[in-house]
Amino acid sequence: MTSGAVLVVVVAGVGTWAFQGPLATKDQYCWGAWEQDSGPDMLGDAAFSGDDSRSRTSEETPPASGKPTGSCILTVRSSHVYSGDELVQNTSVTVKYGRAPKDADARLTWLNNHLGDGAMPLPDGLPGAVDGTRGLLVLPKRCDTRDGRPTAVTLDAQARQEPDAVVKRSPDLGGSRAVTELLVKAANKGMEKAGCASAEPLRTTSPVLTLPEKSETFYSDPACRVGGLDLDLDRESERSTAYQVGAVTDDMQSCSVRIGRADVEYLDALMVAHPRFDALLKDVTGDKAPAPGWRGKGVLKSGHQIVRARCAGRPTTFLMLGAPAHAAKRHFAAFTTAVAQRLGCAAVAPAASAGTEGER
């Protein structure tokens, strides 16, 4: 009994030493947020598409207390020789920790790039969104900068093939759930490095929502099935126009319309209602109504339209980018009216529907 017990202790000790020893050390990436073979495909063998050579490298600048900015780029490179030619596949994941762009136009474009199109809200109430190649998470108020601007963590992936270095396909990180895991881990480690982490790290346990519909490549009004969002395109334009119904939740709704094989932006419409998004946007909506008859505060420009108003008891921001100047206000009014009706609040645009008078 005694010798057996001693043997167990010795074996356990050897096992622990072997796990912690240099032969079993796993590579760490993104300020130590990610570990080799720790779950998402990007961190394991599934990330490599070629067998002739493989590498995984990381360039990092961590945030720090007093310097709440940081970045990391994880690059997976693999090659395969076919008929004497070497084909090289590069997949890179870029994570940035810091403030959103200060310029209003740049900030709205930055926000839409991460929340629009096919992005879906992060689960469990986290203020952000992901799809299979990108993500955004707005950090808690304790991480705000000295001027009161929220801090955010973004993730963007890109796949390229050499020697022509042309994007061939969307990078495969393992799906939106894997992107969520990578994003949240990076956010937790970034907050730790910046000195604003709490005792309880951010986490998600619920599934990530999926898109309500696939991209519609045969256009017909209304766009994204948003009532009144009629683009009135001619038949030739309709043949090359597609739209994507994005998120449709109480916190977020999006619609993107693209024209032509080059996937040129026609318009992007977005509604966000989470308090941390409100903190991110409230200084770009101005201090007055965007035009006579509009409820709330906002700006109607040829490049973007934005209005922030209380809707269903909380601040809600409506945004549209890229709409043709001659129709921008009409498209924006249609989108805000339809979404306000869906949320059950008063119309924001002048053309109020019956039965929505009075703010709720």
PDB file of C-alpha atoms in Angstrom, residues 184-315:
ATOM      1  CA  VAL A 184     -13.340  37.479 -26.290  1.00  0.00           C
ATOM      2  CA  LYS A 185     -10.026  35.937 -25.235  1.00  0.00           C
ATOM      3  CA  ALA A 186      -8.121  38.814 -26.846  1.00  0.00           C
ATOM      4  CA  ALA A 187     -10.407  41.343 -25.131  1.00  0.00           C
ATOM      5  CA  ASN A 188      -9.872  39.754 -21.717  1.00  0.00           C
ATOM      6  CA  LYS A 189      -6.105  39.678 -22.138  1.00  0.00           C
ATOM      7  CA  GLY A 190      -6.074  43.227 -23.528  1.00  0.00           C
ATOM      8  CA  MET A 191      -7.993  44.531 -20.506  1.00  0.00           C
ATOM      9  CA  GLU A 192      -5.606  42.692 -18.220  1.00  0.00           C
ATOM     10  CA  LYS A 193      -2.589  44.291 -19.907  1.00  0.00           C
ATOM     11  CA  ALA A 194      -4.224  47.733 -19.889  1.00  0.00           C
ATOM     12  CA  GLY A 195      -5.123  47.466 -16.211  1.00  0.00           C
ATOM     13  CA  CYS A 196      -8.920  47.614 -16.523  1.00  0.00           C
ATOM     14  CA  ALA A 197      -9.857  43.936 -16.156  1.00  0.00           C
ATOM     15  CA  SER A 198     -12.362  42.868 -13.524  1.00  0.00           C
ATOM     16  CA  ALA A 199     -12.285  39.790 -11.325  1.00  0.00           C
ATOM     17  CA  GLU A 200     -14.745  38.087 -13.664  1.00  0.00           C
ATOM     18  CA  PRO A 201     -13.597  37.863 -17.303  1.00  0.00           C
ATOM     19  CA  LEU A 202     -15.974  38.340 -20.203  1.00  0.00           C
ATOM     20  CA  ARG A 203     -17.384  35.070 -21.479  1.00  0.00           C
ATOM     21  CA  THR A 204     -20.037  33.663 -23.787  1.00  0.00           C
ATOM     22  CA  THR A 205     -21.798  30.336 -23.443  1.00  0.00           C
ATOM     23  CA  SER A 206     -24.798  30.735 -25.755  1.00  0.00           C
ATOM     24  CA  PRO A 207     -24.719  29.944 -29.484  1.00  0.00           C
ATOM     25  CA  VAL A 208     -24.021  32.717 -31.960  1.00  0.00           C
ATOM     26  CA  LEU A 209     -27.131  33.595 -33.965  1.00  0.00           C
ATOM     27  CA  THR A 210     -27.118  32.737 -37.651  1.00  0.00           C
ATOM     28  CA  LEU A 211     -28.202  34.953 -40.528  1.00  0.00           C
ATOM     29  CA  PRO A 212     -31.969  34.984 -41.060  1.00  0.00           C
ATOM     30  CA  GLU A 213     -31.505  34.660 -44.841  1.00  0.00           C
ATOM     31  CA  LYS A 214     -28.809  34.020 -47.409  1.00  0.00           C
ATOM     32  CA  SER A 215     -27.783  36.841 -49.716  1.00  0.00           C
ATOM     33  CA  GLU A 216     -30.543  37.553 -52.244  1.00  0.00           C
ATOM     34  CA  THR A 217     -28.996  37.760 -55.701  1.00  0.00           C
ATOM     35  CA  PHE A 218     -32.237  38.354 -57.601  1.00  0.00           C
ATOM     36  CA  TYR A 219     -33.214  41.834 -56.545  1.00  0.00           C
ATOM     37  CA  SER A 220     -36.783  42.960 -55.967  1.00  0.00           C
ATOM     38  CA  ASP A 221     -38.212  45.782 -53.862  1.00  0.00           C
ATOM     39  CA  PRO A 222     -38.232  46.302 -50.959  1.00  0.00           C
ATOM     40  CA  ALA A 223     -34.549  45.810 -50.163  1.00  0.00           C
ATOM     41  CA  CYS A 224     -33.909  43.370 -47.314  1.00  0.00           C
ATOM     42  CA  ARG A 225     -37.679  42.999 -46.950  1.00  0.00           C
ATOM     43  CA  VAL A 226     -37.709  46.317 -45.066  1.00  0.00           C
ATOM     44  CA  GLY A 227     -41.093  47.876 -45.772  1.00  0.00           C
ATOM     45  CA  GLY A 228     -40.818  51.065 -47.832  1.00  0.00           C
ATOM     46  CA  LEU A 229     -37.131  50.601 -48.676  1.00  0.00           C
ATOM     47  CA  ASP A 230     -37.825  50.636 -52.425  1.00  0.00           C
ATOM     48  CA  LEU A 231     -34.714  51.444 -54.438  1.00  0.00           C
ATOM     49  CA  ASP A 232     -36.593  51.758 -57.749  1.00  0.00           C
ATOM     50  CA  LEU A 233     -33.707  50.388 -59.812  1.00  0.00           C
ATOM     51  CA  ASP A 234     -33.986  49.904 -63.540  1.00  0.00           C
ATOM     52  CA  ARG A 235     -34.060  46.342 -64.874  1.00  0.00           C
ATOM     53  CA  GLU A 236     -30.432  46.398 -65.939  1.00  0.00           C
ATOM     54  CA  SER A 237     -29.294  47.419 -62.447  1.00  0.00           C
ATOM     55  CA  GLU A 238     -31.564  44.875 -60.780  1.00  0.00           C
ATOM     56  CA  ARG A 239     -29.816  42.070 -62.667  1.00  0.00           C
ATOM     57  CA  SER A 240     -26.510  42.903 -60.991  1.00  0.00           C
ATOM     58  CA  THR A 241     -27.810  43.884 -57.553  1.00  0.00           C
ATOM     59  CA  ALA A 242     -27.818  41.743 -54.418  1.00  0.00           C
ATOM     60  CA  TYR A 243     -28.815  42.412 -50.852  1.00  0.00           C
ATOM     61  CA  GLN A 244     -28.099  40.778 -47.513  1.00  0.00           C
ATOM     62  CA  VAL A 245     -30.614  40.672 -44.684  1.00  0.00           C
ATOM     63  CA  GLY A 246     -28.409  40.931 -41.627  1.00  0.00           C
ATOM     64  CA  ALA A 247     -29.260  40.843 -37.954  1.00  0.00           C
ATOM     65  CA  VAL A 248     -32.898  41.465 -36.989  1.00  0.00           C
ATOM     66  CA  THR A 249     -32.943  41.753 -33.183  1.00  0.00           C
ATOM     67  CA  ASP A 250     -33.912  44.339 -30.579  1.00  0.00           C
ATOM     68  CA  ASP A 251     -30.255  45.413 -30.311  1.00  0.00           C
ATOM     69  CA  MET A 252     -29.333  45.407 -33.975  1.00  0.00           C
ATOM     70  CA  GLN A 253     -30.705  45.345 -37.502  1.00  0.00           C
ATOM     71  CA  SER A 254     -28.752  45.671 -40.737  1.00  0.00           C
ATOM     72  CA  CYS A 255     -29.233  45.650 -44.483  1.00  0.00           C
ATOM     73  CA  SER A 256     -26.537  45.835 -47.173  1.00  0.00           C
ATOM     74  CA  VAL A 257     -27.054  46.285 -50.891  1.00  0.00           C
ATOM     75  CA  ARG A 258     -24.314  45.670 -53.447  1.00  0.00           C
ATOM     76  CA  ILE A 259     -24.191  46.240 -57.217  1.00  0.00           C
ATOM     77  CA  GLY A 260     -22.098  44.457 -59.820  1.00  0.00           C
ATOM     78  CA  ARG A 261     -19.565  41.666 -59.803  1.00  0.00           C
ATOM     79  CA  ALA A 262     -17.131  43.967 -57.980  1.00  0.00           C
ATOM     80  CA  ASP A 263     -19.523  43.984 -55.032  1.00  0.00           C
ATOM     81  CA  VAL A 264     -19.714  47.790 -55.009  1.00  0.00           C
ATOM     82  CA  GLU A 265     -21.534  49.331 -52.045  1.00  0.00           C
ATOM     83  CA  TYR A 266     -24.919  50.817 -52.905  1.00  0.00           C
ATOM     84  CA  LEU A 267     -26.103  51.331 -49.357  1.00  0.00           C
ATOM     85  CA  ASP A 268     -25.642  49.993 -45.843  1.00  0.00           C
ATOM     86  CA  ALA A 269     -28.336  50.540 -43.220  1.00  0.00           C
ATOM     87  CA  LEU A 270     -27.840  49.784 -39.537  1.00  0.00           C
ATOM     88  CA  MET A 271     -29.732  50.133 -36.262  1.00  0.00           C
ATOM     89  CA  VAL A 272     -27.991  49.622 -32.896  1.00  0.00           C
ATOM     90  CA  ALA A 273     -29.482  50.017 -29.445  1.00  0.00           C
ATOM     91  CA  HIS A 274     -27.035  48.614 -26.870  1.00  0.00           C
ATOM     92  CA  PRO A 275     -25.879  51.215 -24.265  1.00  0.00           C
ATOM     93  CA  ARG A 276     -22.209  50.703 -25.158  1.00  0.00           C
ATOM     94  CA  PHE A 277     -22.945  51.396 -28.833  1.00  0.00           C
ATOM     95  CA  ASP A 278     -24.761  54.519 -27.704  1.00  0.00           C
ATOM     96  CA  ALA A 279     -21.640  55.627 -25.819  1.00  0.00           C
ATOM     97  CA  LEU A 280     -19.620  54.965 -28.955  1.00  0.00           C
ATOM     98  CA  LEU A 281     -21.853  57.112 -31.170  1.00  0.00           C
ATOM     99  CA  LYS A 282     -23.449  59.856 -29.114  1.00  0.00           C
ATOM    100  CA  ASP A 283     -20.781  62.453 -29.917  1.00  0.00           C
ATOM    101  CA  VAL A 284     -21.186  62.091 -33.704  1.00  0.00           C
ATOM    102  CA  THR A 285     -24.939  62.779 -33.888  1.00  0.00           C
ATOM    103  CA  GLY A 286     -24.749  66.478 -33.008  1.00  0.00           C
ATOM    104  CA  ASP A 287     -27.046  68.324 -30.633  1.00  0.00           C
ATOM    105  CA  LYS A 288     -30.120  69.020 -32.751  1.00  0.00           C
ATOM    106  CA  ALA A 289     -32.636  67.328 -35.008  1.00  0.00           C
ATOM    107  CA  PRO A 290     -31.194  66.421 -38.417  1.00  0.00           C
ATOM    108  CA  ALA A 291     -33.999  68.209 -40.289  1.00  0.00           C
ATOM    109  CA  PRO A 292     -37.524  69.519 -39.660  1.00  0.00           C
ATOM    110  CA  GLY A 293     -39.949  66.794 -38.643  1.00  0.00           C
ATOM    111  CA  TRP A 294     -37.290  64.325 -37.478  1.00  0.00           C
ATOM    112  CA  ARG A 295     -37.292  63.095 -33.891  1.00  0.00           C
ATOM    113  CA  GLY A 296     -34.013  62.910 -31.994  1.00  0.00           C
ATOM    114  CA  LYS A 297     -30.588  64.283 -32.896  1.00  0.00           C
ATOM    115  CA  GLY A 298     -28.559  63.596 -35.986  1.00  0.00           C
ATOM    116  CA  VAL A 299     -26.970  64.604 -39.255  1.00  0.00           C
ATOM    117  CA  LEU A 300     -28.130  64.061 -42.838  1.00  0.00           C
ATOM    118  CA  LYS A 301     -25.169  64.337 -45.215  1.00  0.00           C
ATOM    119  CA  SER A 302     -24.559  63.050 -48.710  1.00  0.00           C
ATOM    120  CA  GLY A 303     -22.029  60.543 -47.349  1.00  0.00           C
ATOM    121  CA  HIS A 304     -23.952  59.346 -44.316  1.00  0.00           C
ATOM    122  CA  GLN A 305     -27.193  59.799 -42.456  1.00  0.00           C
ATOM    123  CA  ILE A 306     -27.431  59.213 -38.715  1.00  0.00           C
ATOM    124  CA  VAL A 307     -30.044  59.920 -36.063  1.00  0.00           C
ATOM    125  CA  ARG A 308     -30.167  58.994 -32.369  1.00  0.00           C
ATOM    126  CA  ALA A 309     -33.512  58.919 -30.553  1.00  0.00           C
ATOM    127  CA  ARG A 310     -35.211  57.088 -27.719  1.00  0.00           C
ATOM    128  CA  CYS A 311     -37.027  54.053 -29.017  1.00  0.00           C
ATOM    129  CA  ALA A 312     -38.863  51.482 -26.887  1.00  0.00           C
ATOM    130  CA  GLY A 313     -37.417  53.112 -23.765  1.00  0.00           C
ATOM    131  CA  ARG A 314     -33.720  53.313 -24.680  1.00  0.00           C
ATOM    132  CA  PRO A 315     -31.359  55.333 -26.888  1.00  0.00           C
TER     133      PRO A 315
END
